[in-house]
Amino acid sequence: GNSVTQMEGPVTLSEEAFLTINCTYTATGYPSLFWYVQYPGEGLQLLLKATKADDKGSNKGFEATYRKETTSFHLEKGSVQVSDSAVYFCAQNTGGFKTIFGAGTRLFVKA
Amino acid sequence: EAGVAQSPRYKIIEKRQSVAFWCNPISGHATLYWYQQILGQGPKLLIQFQNNGVVDDSQLPKDRFSAERLKGVDSTLKIQPAKLEDSAVYLCASSPAQGASGNTIYFGEGSWLTVV
């Protein structure tokens, strides 16, 4: 069945470090891919998305490229800030009924 | 634009008691979702409505969970009787329509349930 696998956390970085959070998926068909972020005490919100192969989603300095050949959608940011501390969820939807989420990766950024 | 509203934000109940959560989606959103998020895990879909019809409730424990969306707007999720393993955050979410895989889902802040 369809699934999403993302790297386990927590990930702890110093401010201005480079961030990568890995995400791979299995799907029948060609899903849309998403990164959602959950800040402390808040609900999930969309960070970025890509709807077809080779698309790059970007927002707030974060980027992720839809790689069909490796079934991946890794999240990157060149220079993290303390305010980026949150839980990041990778997700997919193939246009059916379900958006499937990964388990989440908690990021801590130290000043 | 007002977001997805949920209440109550926090609830503590004893096992075998009942609890109900309420959700008001973003105005005009046809699709409404209830997710369960256990600590350390990603959200798991419990039930999805399109207008006031159920389109997916395959992971809803129907012996104890029920949900309704009367008039295709707000929704209530009920648990009766609650078990310890029901302790989780219950997330309500909405989106403009189903079928389009690129649709963004908009989440409420969640209702935190602790069963003791």
Short mmCIF file of C-alpha atoms in Angstrom, two decimals:
data_model
loop_
_atom_site.label_atom_id
_atom_site.label_comp_id
_atom_site.label_asym_id
_atom_site.label_seq_id
_atom_site.Cartn_x
_atom_site.Cartn_y
_atom_site.Cartn_z
CA GLY A 1 0.00 0.00 0.00
CA ASN A 2 0.91 3.65 -0.14
CA SER A 3 3.23 4.90 2.58
CA VAL A 4 5.60 7.66 3.62
CA THR A 5 8.89 7.11 5.45
CA GLN A 6 10.88 9.95 6.94
CA MET A 7 14.03 10.10 8.98
CA GLU A 8 13.70 9.68 12.70
CA GLY A 9 14.38 12.56 14.98
CA PRO A 10 15.05 14.50 16.87
CA VAL A 11 17.41 16.48 14.71
CA THR A 12 19.42 19.05 16.67
CA LEU A 13 21.27 21.80 14.82
CA SER A 14 22.95 25.06 15.64
CA GLU A 15 21.57 28.25 14.19
CA GLU A 16 22.66 28.87 10.57
CA ALA A 17 23.40 25.18 9.97
CA PHE A 18 22.22 23.35 6.84
CA LEU A 19 19.13 21.18 7.24
CA THR A 20 18.11 18.04 5.41
CA ILE A 21 15.16 15.87 6.44
CA ASN A 22 14.80 12.79 4.27
CA CYS A 23 11.44 11.55 3.00
CA THR A 24 10.67 8.64 0.70
CA TYR A 25 7.34 7.32 -0.44
CA THR A 26 5.72 4.27 -1.97
CA ALA A 27 2.67 4.82 -4.11
CA THR A 28 0.61 3.37 -6.91
CA GLY A 29 0.43 6.13 -9.46
CA TYR A 30 1.90 9.58 -9.18
CA PRO A 31 1.10 11.32 -5.92
CA SER A 32 1.28 14.93 -4.92
CA LEU A 33 3.82 15.43 -2.17
CA PHE A 34 3.70 17.77 0.80
CA TRP A 35 5.65 19.00 3.78
CA TYR A 36 3.57 20.14 6.73
CA VAL A 37 5.01 21.81 9.83
CA GLN A 38 3.69 21.81 13.38
CA TYR A 39 5.01 24.54 15.65
CA PRO A 40 4.72 24.04 19.42
CA GLY A 41 1.11 24.33 20.57
CA GLU A 42 -0.24 24.81 17.06
CA GLY A 43 -1.95 22.71 14.41
CA LEU A 44 -0.28 21.40 11.28
CA GLN A 45 0.11 23.84 8.43
CA LEU A 46 1.29 23.42 4.88
CA LEU A 47 4.93 24.37 4.37
CA LEU A 48 5.31 23.48 0.69
CA LYS A 49 4.11 21.04 -1.94
CA ALA A 50 4.89 19.62 -5.39
CA THR A 51 2.33 18.02 -7.65
CA LYS A 52 4.44 16.39 -10.36
CA ALA A 53 7.88 14.94 -10.96
CA ASP A 54 10.82 17.38 -10.95
CA ASP A 55 8.70 20.14 -9.43
CA LYS A 56 10.36 22.08 -6.62
CA GLY A 57 8.25 23.38 -3.77
CA SER A 58 9.61 26.27 -1.74
CA ASN A 59 8.53 28.49 1.13
CA LYS A 60 10.22 30.42 3.97
CA GLY A 61 13.66 29.36 2.73
CA PHE A 62 12.73 25.66 2.70
CA GLU A 63 12.87 23.64 -0.52
CA ALA A 64 12.01 20.12 -1.63
CA THR A 65 12.23 18.56 -5.09
CA TYR A 66 9.92 15.77 -6.28
CA ARG A 67 12.23 12.97 -7.44
CA LYS A 68 10.27 10.21 -9.16
CA GLU A 69 13.35 8.10 -9.91
CA THR A 70 14.27 7.85 -6.23
CA THR A 71 10.70 8.25 -4.89
CA SER A 72 11.93 11.00 -2.59
CA PHE A 73 10.96 14.47 -1.44
CA HIS A 74 13.73 15.60 0.91
CA LEU A 75 13.31 18.86 2.78
CA GLU A 76 16.26 21.29 2.83
CA LYS A 77 17.09 24.69 4.21
CA GLY A 78 20.40 26.43 3.85
CA SER A 79 20.47 28.25 7.17
CA VAL A 80 18.08 27.32 9.98
CA GLN A 81 16.87 29.67 12.68
CA VAL A 82 15.70 29.03 16.22
CA SER A 83 12.18 29.82 15.03
CA ASP A 84 12.31 26.79 12.70
CA SER A 85 12.16 24.46 15.70
CA ALA A 86 9.08 22.35 15.05
CA VAL A 87 7.90 18.94 13.90
CA TYR A 88 8.00 18.38 10.14
CA PHE A 89 5.68 15.89 8.42
CA CYS A 90 6.08 14.55 4.91
CA ALA A 91 2.82 13.49 3.22
CA GLN A 92 1.43 12.19 -0.05
CA ASN A 93 -1.91 12.09 -1.83
CA THR A 94 -2.65 10.21 -5.03
CA GLY A 95 -5.93 11.98 -5.67
CA GLY A 96 -7.95 9.41 -3.85
CA PHE A 97 -9.45 9.82 -0.45
CA LYS A 98 -6.43 9.76 1.80
CA THR A 99 -3.51 12.02 2.50
CA ILE A 100 -0.95 9.77 4.17
CA PHE A 101 1.49 11.30 6.65
CA GLY A 102 4.89 10.18 7.80
CA ALA A 103 5.67 9.86 11.51
CA GLY A 104 7.20 13.32 11.72
CA THR A 105 10.71 14.59 12.43
CA ARG A 106 11.28 16.91 15.36
CA LEU A 107 13.83 19.67 14.75
CA PHE A 108 15.56 21.57 17.54
CA VAL A 109 17.64 24.60 16.59
CA LYS A 110 20.03 25.96 19.22
CA ALA A 111 21.04 29.60 19.38
CA GLU B 1 -10.28 34.16 6.61
CA ALA B 2 -11.19 32.23 9.74
CA GLY B 3 -9.41 28.92 10.19
CA VAL B 4 -10.68 25.55 11.33
CA ALA B 5 -12.19 25.87 14.80
CA GLN B 6 -12.15 23.05 17.34
CA SER B 7 -13.37 22.64 20.88
CA PRO B 8 -12.60 21.79 23.56
CA ARG B 9 -8.83 22.24 23.34
CA TYR B 10 -8.13 19.96 26.28
CA LYS B 11 -10.11 17.19 27.95
CA ILE B 12 -9.26 14.72 30.69
CA ILE B 13 -11.68 11.86 31.29
CA GLU B 14 -11.67 8.51 33.02
CA LYS B 15 -11.71 5.30 31.02
CA ARG B 16 -15.19 4.12 30.06
CA GLN B 17 -16.50 7.70 30.09
CA SER B 18 -17.61 9.48 26.94
CA VAL B 19 -16.33 12.61 25.22
CA ALA B 20 -17.34 14.68 22.22
CA PHE B 21 -15.30 17.03 20.08
CA TRP B 22 -16.69 19.71 17.84
CA CYS B 23 -15.28 21.15 14.63
CA ASN B 24 -16.25 24.03 12.36
CA PRO B 25 -14.33 23.92 9.07
CA ILE B 26 -13.29 26.82 6.89
CA SER B 27 -16.32 28.35 5.22
CA GLY B 28 -17.03 26.79 1.85
CA HIS B 29 -14.82 23.74 2.32
CA ALA B 30 -16.66 20.66 1.18
CA THR B 31 -14.29 18.08 2.65
CA LEU B 32 -13.86 17.58 6.39
CA TYR B 33 -11.45 15.19 8.07
CA TRP B 34 -10.89 13.87 11.57
CA TYR B 35 -7.37 12.65 12.30
CA GLN B 36 -5.99 10.99 15.39
CA GLN B 37 -2.41 11.90 16.32
CA ILE B 38 -0.80 9.80 19.02
CA LEU B 39 2.30 11.29 20.63
CA GLY B 40 5.34 10.71 18.45
CA GLN B 41 3.34 9.59 15.42
CA GLY B 42 1.93 11.18 12.32
CA PRO B 43 -1.77 11.93 11.94
CA LYS B 44 -3.95 8.93 11.12
CA LEU B 45 -7.19 9.51 9.24
CA LEU B 46 -10.25 8.39 11.18
CA ILE B 47 -13.01 9.63 8.92
CA GLN B 48 -13.48 11.86 5.90
CA PHE B 49 -16.68 13.60 4.84
CA GLN B 50 -17.57 15.09 1.49
CA ASN B 51 -20.34 17.55 2.31
CA ASN B 52 -22.46 15.49 4.71
CA GLY B 53 -21.60 12.06 3.29
CA VAL B 54 -18.88 9.71 4.54
CA VAL B 55 -16.29 8.84 1.90
CA ASP B 56 -13.78 6.97 4.09
CA ASP B 57 -14.16 5.63 7.60
CA SER B 58 -12.07 2.50 7.20
CA GLN B 59 -9.83 3.28 10.20
CA LEU B 60 -12.56 4.48 12.54
CA PRO B 61 -13.08 2.05 15.48
CA LYS B 62 -16.82 1.95 15.00
CA ASP B 63 -17.52 0.04 18.19
CA ARG B 64 -16.61 3.15 20.19
CA PHE B 65 -16.12 6.08 17.80
CA SER B 66 -18.81 7.89 15.87
CA ALA B 67 -18.87 11.06 13.83
CA GLU B 68 -21.46 13.09 12.05
CA ARG B 69 -21.54 16.13 9.86
CA LEU B 70 -25.08 17.38 9.81
CA LYS B 71 -25.98 19.88 7.09
CA GLY B 72 -22.53 19.49 5.58
CA VAL B 73 -20.91 22.14 7.75
CA ASP B 74 -19.71 21.49 11.30
CA SER B 75 -18.98 18.07 12.69
CA THR B 76 -18.88 16.16 15.97
CA LEU B 77 -16.62 13.24 16.87
CA LYS B 78 -17.70 11.11 19.82
CA ILE B 79 -15.88 8.43 21.77
CA GLN B 80 -17.92 6.12 24.01
CA PRO B 81 -16.62 4.36 26.03
CA ALA B 82 -13.10 5.73 26.06
CA LYS B 83 -10.04 3.55 26.51
CA LEU B 84 -6.59 4.47 27.73
CA GLU B 85 -5.18 4.05 24.21
CA ASP B 86 -7.52 6.77 22.94
CA SER B 87 -5.27 9.37 24.57
CA ALA B 88 -4.20 11.49 21.61
CA VAL B 89 -4.72 14.76 19.82
CA TYR B 90 -7.81 14.79 17.63
CA LEU B 91 -7.27 17.00 14.64
CA CYS B 92 -10.04 18.35 12.52
CA ALA B 93 -9.16 19.57 9.05
CA SER B 94 -10.86 20.74 5.89
CA SER B 95 -10.10 21.24 2.23
CA PRO B 96 -11.97 22.76 -0.67
CA ALA B 97 -12.81 19.46 -2.41
CA GLN B 98 -11.70 15.86 -2.73
CA GLY B 99 -10.30 14.19 -5.78
CA ALA B 100 -7.58 16.70 -6.61
CA SER B 101 -4.37 15.27 -5.24
CA GLY B 102 -2.73 18.67 -4.87
CA ASN B 103 -5.35 20.01 -2.47
CA THR B 104 -3.97 21.54 0.69
CA ILE B 105 -5.49 20.37 3.96
CA TYR B 106 -6.10 23.06 6.58
CA PHE B 107 -5.87 21.89 10.18
CA GLY B 108 -7.34 23.14 13.40
CA GLU B 109 -5.24 23.39 16.55
CA GLY B 110 -6.47 20.05 17.80
CA SER B 111 -8.30 18.70 20.82
CA TRP B 112 -5.99 17.04 23.33
CA LEU B 113 -7.57 14.04 25.05
CA THR B 114 -6.11 12.31 28.08
CA VAL B 115 -7.86 9.16 29.32
CA VAL B 116 -6.89 8.14 32.86
#
